[in-house]
Coordinates of C-alpha atoms in Angstrom, one line a residue:
Q1 CA 89.6 117.7 -14.9
L2 CA 86.8 116.1 -16.5
T3 CA 88.1 113.5 -17.8
S4 CA 84.9 111.0 -17.0
L5 CA 82.4 113.0 -18.2
K6 CA 80.4 111.5 -20.8
S7 CA 77.5 113.6 -21.2
L8 CA 76.6 117.4 -20.6
S9 CA 73.5 118.9 -20.7
L10 CA 73.1 122.9 -20.5
K11 CA 69.5 123.0 -22.2
E12 CA 67.4 125.7 -21.1
N13 CA 70.3 127.6 -19.7
N14 CA 69.5 131.2 -21.3
I15 CA 72.6 131.2 -22.9
S16 CA 73.3 133.5 -25.7
N17 CA 76.9 133.3 -26.2
L18 CA 79.7 130.8 -25.8
P19 CA 83.6 131.7 -25.3
Q20 CA 85.2 132.0 -28.6
N21 CA 87.6 128.8 -26.4
L22 CA 85.8 126.9 -25.2
F23 CA 85.6 123.9 -27.1
K24 CA 89.7 124.1 -27.0
F25 CA 89.6 124.6 -23.6
W26 CA 87.4 121.5 -22.7
R27 CA 89.3 119.5 -25.6
K28 CA 91.8 118.2 -22.9
S29 CA 89.7 118.9 -19.5
A30 CA 86.3 116.9 -21.7
E31 CA 88.6 114.3 -24.1
N32 CA 85.6 111.7 -23.2
L33 CA 82.6 114.1 -23.9
E34 CA 80.0 112.3 -26.2
E35 CA 77.1 113.9 -26.1
L36 CA 76.6 117.9 -25.7
N37 CA 73.1 119.0 -25.4
L38 CA 72.6 122.7 -26.2
K39 CA 69.0 123.2 -26.7
S40 CA 66.4 125.3 -26.5
N41 CA 69.1 128.8 -25.4
H42 CA 69.5 131.8 -27.2
I43 CA 72.7 130.9 -28.4
Q44 CA 73.4 132.2 -32.5
T45 CA 76.6 130.9 -33.6
I46 CA 79.1 128.1 -32.6
N47 CA 82.7 128.0 -32.9
G48 CA 85.6 125.6 -32.4
I49 CA 83.4 123.0 -31.8
D50 CA 85.6 120.2 -33.8
Y51 CA 88.2 120.2 -30.6
L52 CA 85.1 117.9 -29.2
S53 CA 86.3 115.0 -31.3
N54 CA 84.5 111.9 -29.1
L55 CA 81.4 113.9 -29.3
K56 CA 78.4 111.3 -30.7
I57 CA 75.2 113.4 -30.2
L58 CA 74.6 117.3 -30.8
Q59 CA 71.6 118.8 -29.3
L60 CA 71.6 122.4 -30.7
E61 CA 67.8 122.7 -31.5
D62 CA 65.5 125.7 -31.4
N63 CA 68.7 128.3 -30.7
G64 CA 68.3 130.5 -33.7
L65 CA 71.3 129.6 -35.0
I66 CA 72.0 131.7 -37.7
E67 CA 75.2 129.4 -39.3
F68 CA 75.8 125.8 -39.6
P69 CA 78.9 125.4 -37.0
N70 CA 82.3 125.8 -38.3
G71 CA 84.2 122.6 -38.1
I72 CA 81.5 120.5 -37.8
D73 CA 82.1 118.2 -40.7
K74 CA 85.2 117.2 -38.8
L75 CA 83.2 115.4 -36.3
I76 CA 84.0 112.1 -37.5
N77 CA 82.4 110.6 -34.6
L78 CA 79.2 112.6 -34.3
E79 CA 75.9 110.0 -35.1
K80 CA 73.2 112.2 -34.7
L81 CA 73.0 116.1 -34.8
Y82 CA 69.6 117.7 -33.2

């Protein structure tokens, strides 16, 4: 488990697709994640982001998103969105 993980950077990794249940899986294994950096990849859609309920900072810029991530409105702790 990654319960001590507070920040995760996956920027500039050529990621084009995130598995449908990725964030659902992370909900328990990374329950304290506060910062997620997905900057400068090739991600077009993100689903299930609402499972990361402790997220404070989310970096999505320079990805070519075609829609606003579903469930982002449920991230009540989110302070910064890039």
